[in-house]
Amino acid sequence: MELKRMGVVGVGHLGQHHARIYTEILGAQLVGVVDANGERASAIGQHLGAPYYDDIDSFLDSARPDGISIVVPTTAHFEVAKKALSRGINVLIEKPVTTTVTEAEELLSLAAKKDLVLQVGHIERFNSAIQYVSKISNTPMFLQSRRLGPFSPRISDVGVVMDLMIHDIDIILSLVKSKIVNISATGQKIRSNHEDIASAQLSFENGAMAHILVSRVSERRLRQMEIMEPERYLSINYETQDVSIHRCVNQTGSGLVEIIEHPIFPKSEPLKLELQHFVGCVREGKQPLVGISDGKRALEIAVEILKQIHGDRPMQEKKVI
């Protein structure tokens, strides 16, 4: 099997794991890591036995990767992705895809023109529980997601909407096959210069509704989603990758009885599944599960939510997305 030459731009808290996993994937070869912090690049590169760089252009021109992961601050996503795509290099770009919808559209156009893979790192799509539910879910009418955790100064360039809520926006959009007709949202700064708590309600053309609550200033960590369908209720734990299915059945002599199922399915590290998928798409030239169009739509909705939180759009304004 021909090895696909893979690289990582940005080897901080998350990027180092991208680099590690590329050394573990069959059919992939880690040909370089890049970080503006030269000492960081050196430490990760030496630890993994890979070349290291502190300049993106030097890496792209000398390592000649087939694909790269972009795990730099969101404000630098567009510039780095454009450089790579322009050189004919396939890209996996961490969420949120860019800071503006216009930038996302430009990357979409460039990738299409060059016939390149442009995957967006919405890792929860590769959570085993989500992958299972996406196969069995039908007609979700109400979805409730809670993504809470303690404060960490590590994330300072974006608020909780772009950091956490965008995951849930993407999952909900993948499950509800309908356009959004209304958004209402609130949020509050607590410990940073961006919103640290946010709540959003989405209404869809087909009558479905969703509520998303996110916080990065909570005492305990919680990653949970509930999906209500006409005849059953699904509960998902993102962290344990467990699913429970609740339904009421009419048993003779007992009336309505709640039945709870705990389906068994294979579980794996979501990031590894995501990167294996990316390498496979690069190898086969196929479109990824989460492409730039998905990332762009999630970004559009996140931007609308931020406009409401920061007072740039009146609450209850109708907007189909």
Coordinates of C-alpha atoms in Angstrom, one line a residue:
M1 CA 0.0 0.0 0.0
E2 CA 1.4 3.4 -1.0
L3 CA 1.8 5.5 2.1
K4 CA 0.0 8.9 2.1
R5 CA 2.2 11.7 3.3
M6 CA 0.5 13.5 6.1
G7 CA 1.4 16.5 8.2
V8 CA 0.0 18.6 11.0
V9 CA 0.1 22.4 11.2
G10 CA -0.3 23.5 14.9
V11 CA 0.8 20.9 17.5
G12 CA -0.7 22.3 20.6
H13 CA -3.1 20.5 22.9
L14 CA -5.1 18.9 20.1
G15 CA -2.7 19.0 17.3
Q16 CA -0.2 16.8 19.0
H17 CA -2.8 14.0 19.0
H18 CA -3.4 14.5 15.3
A19 CA 0.4 14.0 14.8
R20 CA 0.4 10.9 17.1
I21 CA -2.5 9.3 15.3
Y22 CA -1.0 9.7 11.9
T23 CA 2.0 7.6 13.1
E24 CA -0.5 4.9 14.0
I25 CA -2.7 4.8 10.9
L26 CA -2.0 2.0 8.4
G27 CA -1.2 3.6 5.1
A28 CA -0.2 7.0 6.4
Q29 CA 3.2 8.5 7.1
L30 CA 3.8 11.6 9.2
V31 CA 6.2 13.7 7.1
G32 CA 6.3 16.8 9.3
V33 CA 4.8 18.9 12.1
V34 CA 4.7 22.7 12.1
D35 CA 4.3 25.2 15.0
A36 CA 5.0 28.9 15.3
N37 CA 6.6 27.9 18.6
G38 CA 9.8 26.3 17.4
E39 CA 10.5 24.6 20.7
R40 CA 7.1 23.0 20.6
A41 CA 7.5 21.8 17.0
S42 CA 10.9 20.4 17.9
A43 CA 9.6 18.6 21.0
I44 CA 6.7 16.9 19.2
G45 CA 8.7 16.1 16.1
Q46 CA 11.5 14.5 18.0
H47 CA 9.1 12.6 20.2
L48 CA 7.4 11.1 17.1
G49 CA 10.5 10.8 14.9
A50 CA 9.2 13.3 12.3
P51 CA 10.7 16.4 10.7
Y52 CA 9.6 19.6 12.4
Y53 CA 9.3 23.2 11.2
D54 CA 8.4 26.6 12.5
D55 CA 7.4 28.0 9.1
I56 CA 4.4 26.8 7.1
D57 CA 5.8 27.6 3.6
S58 CA 9.0 25.7 4.3
F59 CA 7.1 22.7 5.4
L60 CA 4.6 22.6 2.5
D61 CA 7.4 23.1 -0.1
S62 CA 9.9 20.7 1.3
A63 CA 7.8 17.9 2.9
R64 CA 5.4 17.8 0.0
P65 CA 2.5 16.3 2.0
D66 CA -0.6 14.7 0.4
G67 CA -2.8 16.0 3.2
I68 CA -2.5 18.1 6.3
S69 CA -4.5 18.7 9.5
I70 CA -4.8 22.4 10.3
V71 CA -5.0 22.8 14.1
V72 CA -4.1 26.4 14.6
P73 CA -6.2 29.2 16.1
T74 CA -9.4 29.8 14.2
T75 CA -8.2 33.2 13.0
A76 CA -5.4 31.5 11.0
H77 CA -7.5 28.7 9.5
F78 CA -8.3 30.5 6.2
E79 CA -4.7 31.6 5.5
V80 CA -3.2 28.2 6.2
A81 CA -5.9 26.3 4.3
K82 CA -5.7 28.6 1.3
K83 CA -1.9 28.1 1.1
A84 CA -2.3 24.3 1.2
L85 CA -5.1 24.0 -1.3
S86 CA -3.4 26.4 -3.7
R87 CA -0.4 23.9 -3.7
G88 CA -2.7 21.0 -4.4
I89 CA -2.7 19.6 -0.9
N90 CA -5.8 18.0 0.7
V91 CA -6.9 19.6 4.0
L92 CA -8.6 18.6 7.2
I93 CA -9.4 21.9 9.0
E94 CA -10.5 21.9 12.6
K95 CA -13.8 23.5 13.6
P96 CA -15.0 26.2 13.3
V97 CA -13.9 26.0 9.6
T98 CA -13.2 29.8 9.4
T99 CA -14.1 33.0 11.1
T100 CA -16.5 34.2 8.4
V101 CA -18.9 32.5 6.0
T102 CA -17.2 34.3 3.1
E103 CA -13.9 32.7 3.9
A104 CA -15.6 29.3 4.0
E105 CA -17.2 29.9 0.6
E106 CA -13.8 30.8 -0.9
L107 CA -12.2 27.6 0.4
L108 CA -15.1 25.6 -0.9
S109 CA -14.6 27.1 -4.4
L110 CA -10.8 26.5 -4.3
A111 CA -11.1 22.9 -3.2
A112 CA -13.7 22.2 -5.9
K113 CA -11.6 23.9 -8.6
K114 CA -8.5 21.8 -7.5
D115 CA -10.6 18.6 -7.0
L116 CA -9.2 18.3 -3.5
V117 CA -10.6 16.8 -0.2
L118 CA -11.6 19.5 2.3
Q119 CA -12.8 17.9 5.5
V120 CA -14.0 19.8 8.6
G121 CA -13.0 18.5 12.0
H122 CA -16.4 18.1 13.6
I123 CA -15.2 15.2 15.7
E124 CA -18.5 14.3 17.3
R125 CA -19.7 12.9 13.9
F126 CA -17.2 10.1 14.5
N127 CA -18.3 9.4 18.0
S128 CA -19.5 5.8 18.0
A129 CA -22.7 6.7 19.7
I130 CA -23.6 9.4 17.2
Q131 CA -22.7 7.1 14.3
Y132 CA -25.1 4.5 15.7
V133 CA -27.9 6.9 16.3
S134 CA -27.6 8.5 12.9
K135 CA -28.4 5.1 11.4
I136 CA -31.5 4.4 13.5
S137 CA -32.9 7.9 14.1
N138 CA -36.1 8.8 12.2
T139 CA -38.3 11.8 12.6
P140 CA -36.7 13.6 15.5
M141 CA -39.1 16.2 16.8
F142 CA -37.3 17.6 19.8
L143 CA -33.5 17.5 20.5
Q144 CA -31.9 18.7 23.7
S145 CA -28.1 19.0 24.0
R146 CA -26.1 19.9 27.1
R147 CA -22.3 20.4 26.8
L148 CA -20.9 21.7 30.1
G149 CA -17.5 21.8 31.7
P150 CA -15.1 23.8 34.0
F151 CA -13.3 26.9 32.8
S152 CA -9.9 26.5 31.1
P153 CA -7.8 29.5 30.0
R154 CA -6.4 27.4 27.1
I155 CA -9.3 28.5 24.8
S156 CA -9.0 32.3 24.6
D157 CA -9.6 33.2 20.9
V158 CA -13.3 32.3 20.7
G159 CA -16.4 32.1 22.9
V160 CA -18.3 29.0 23.9
V161 CA -20.5 29.1 20.8
M162 CA -17.6 28.6 18.4
D163 CA -15.7 26.4 20.8
L164 CA -18.5 24.0 22.0
M165 CA -21.9 24.8 20.6
I166 CA -20.9 24.4 17.0
H167 CA -20.4 20.6 17.7
D168 CA -24.1 20.3 18.7
I169 CA -25.3 22.5 15.8
D170 CA -23.5 20.2 13.4
I171 CA -25.0 17.1 15.0
I172 CA -28.5 18.5 15.0
L173 CA -28.3 19.6 11.4
S174 CA -27.1 16.1 10.4
L175 CA -30.1 14.5 12.2
V176 CA -32.9 16.9 11.3
K177 CA -33.4 17.0 7.5
S178 CA -35.1 20.4 7.3
K179 CA -34.3 24.1 7.1
I180 CA -34.1 26.3 10.2
V181 CA -36.8 29.0 10.2
N182 CA -36.2 30.6 13.6
I183 CA -33.3 31.1 16.1
S184 CA -33.4 32.6 19.6
A185 CA -30.3 32.8 21.7
T186 CA -28.9 34.3 24.9
G187 CA -25.4 34.2 26.4
Q188 CA -23.2 35.8 29.0
K189 CA -19.5 36.5 29.7
I190 CA -18.3 35.2 33.0
R191 CA -14.6 34.6 33.0
S192 CA -13.3 35.7 29.6
N193 CA -13.8 38.4 27.0
H194 CA -16.2 36.1 25.1
E195 CA -19.5 34.4 26.0
D196 CA -18.8 31.6 28.5
I197 CA -22.4 30.4 28.7
A198 CA -24.9 30.3 25.9
S199 CA -28.4 28.9 25.2
A200 CA -30.0 28.6 21.8
Q201 CA -33.3 27.3 20.5
L202 CA -33.8 26.3 16.9
S203 CA -37.1 25.8 15.0
F204 CA -37.2 23.9 11.8
E205 CA -39.6 24.0 8.8
N206 CA -40.8 20.4 9.5
G207 CA -41.9 21.4 13.0
A208 CA -38.9 19.9 14.8
M209 CA -37.3 22.0 17.7
A210 CA -33.9 21.9 19.3
H211 CA -32.4 23.4 22.5
I212 CA -28.7 23.7 23.0
L213 CA -27.1 24.7 26.3
V214 CA -23.3 25.1 26.6
S215 CA -21.1 26.3 29.4
R216 CA -17.4 26.4 30.1
V217 CA -17.7 27.7 33.6
S218 CA -19.7 24.8 35.2
E219 CA -18.5 22.8 38.1
R220 CA -18.9 19.4 36.5
R221 CA -18.4 18.1 33.0
L222 CA -21.4 16.9 31.0
R223 CA -21.8 15.8 27.4
Q224 CA -25.4 14.6 26.8
M225 CA -28.0 14.7 24.1
E226 CA -31.7 13.6 24.2
I227 CA -33.7 13.0 21.0
M228 CA -37.5 12.7 21.2
E229 CA -39.3 10.9 18.4
P230 CA -43.0 10.1 18.1
E231 CA -42.7 6.6 19.6
R232 CA -39.4 6.6 21.5
Y233 CA -36.8 8.6 23.3
L234 CA -33.0 8.3 22.7
S235 CA -30.4 9.4 25.2
I236 CA -26.7 9.8 24.2
N237 CA -23.7 10.1 26.4
Y238 CA -20.9 11.5 24.2
E239 CA -18.1 10.7 26.7
T240 CA -19.0 7.0 27.4
Q241 CA -20.3 6.6 23.9
D242 CA -23.4 4.9 25.3
V243 CA -27.0 5.0 23.9
S244 CA -30.2 4.2 25.7
I245 CA -33.5 3.8 23.9
H246 CA -36.8 4.3 25.9
R247 CA -40.2 3.3 24.6
C248 CA -43.6 2.7 26.0
V249 CA -45.4 -0.5 25.1
N250 CA -48.9 -1.6 26.0
Q251 CA -48.7 -4.9 27.8
T252 CA -51.9 -6.9 28.5
G253 CA -52.9 -6.5 32.1
S254 CA -50.2 -4.0 32.9
G255 CA -51.1 -1.0 30.7
L256 CA -48.2 1.1 29.4
V257 CA -44.8 -0.2 30.4
E258 CA -41.5 1.6 29.7
I259 CA -38.9 -0.6 28.0
I260 CA -35.3 0.6 28.0
E261 CA -32.8 -0.9 25.6
H262 CA -29.0 -0.5 25.8
P263 CA -27.7 -1.4 22.3
I264 CA -24.2 -2.8 22.0
F265 CA -22.0 -1.5 19.2
P266 CA -18.2 -1.1 18.6
K267 CA -16.6 1.9 20.2
S268 CA -13.4 3.6 19.2
E269 CA -11.4 6.8 19.6
P270 CA -13.4 9.4 17.6
L271 CA -10.3 11.4 16.5
K272 CA -8.6 8.2 15.2
L273 CA -11.8 7.4 13.2
E274 CA -11.9 10.9 11.9
L275 CA -8.3 10.9 10.7
Q276 CA -8.6 7.4 9.2
H277 CA -11.6 8.6 7.3
F278 CA -9.6 11.6 6.0
V279 CA -6.6 9.5 4.9
G280 CA -9.1 7.2 3.2
C281 CA -10.7 10.1 1.4
V282 CA -7.3 11.4 0.3
R283 CA -6.4 7.9 -1.0
E284 CA -9.6 7.3 -2.9
G285 CA -10.4 10.9 -3.9
K286 CA -13.9 10.8 -2.3
Q287 CA -15.8 13.4 -0.5
P288 CA -15.7 13.3 3.3
L289 CA -18.5 12.6 5.7
V290 CA -18.2 16.2 7.0
G291 CA -17.3 18.4 4.2
I292 CA -16.9 22.2 3.8
S293 CA -20.6 22.6 3.1
D294 CA -21.4 21.1 6.4
G295 CA -18.9 23.3 8.2
K296 CA -20.1 26.4 6.4
R297 CA -23.8 25.7 7.4
A298 CA -22.8 25.1 11.0
L299 CA -20.8 28.3 10.9
E300 CA -23.7 30.3 9.5
I301 CA -26.0 29.2 12.3
A302 CA -23.3 29.9 14.9
V303 CA -22.8 33.4 13.5
E304 CA -26.6 34.0 13.7
I305 CA -26.6 32.9 17.3
L306 CA -23.7 35.2 18.2
K307 CA -25.5 38.1 16.5
Q308 CA -28.4 37.6 18.9
I309 CA -26.2 37.1 21.9
H310 CA -24.3 40.3 21.2
G311 CA -27.4 42.3 20.2
D312 CA -26.7 42.6 16.5
R313 CA -30.0 40.9 15.5
P314 CA -33.5 41.3 17.1
M315 CA -34.8 38.1 18.8
Q316 CA -37.3 36.1 17.0
E317 CA -36.3 37.5 13.6
K318 CA -37.2 34.9 10.9
K319 CA -34.4 33.6 8.9
V320 CA -34.4 30.4 6.8
I321 CA -31.0 28.7 6.8

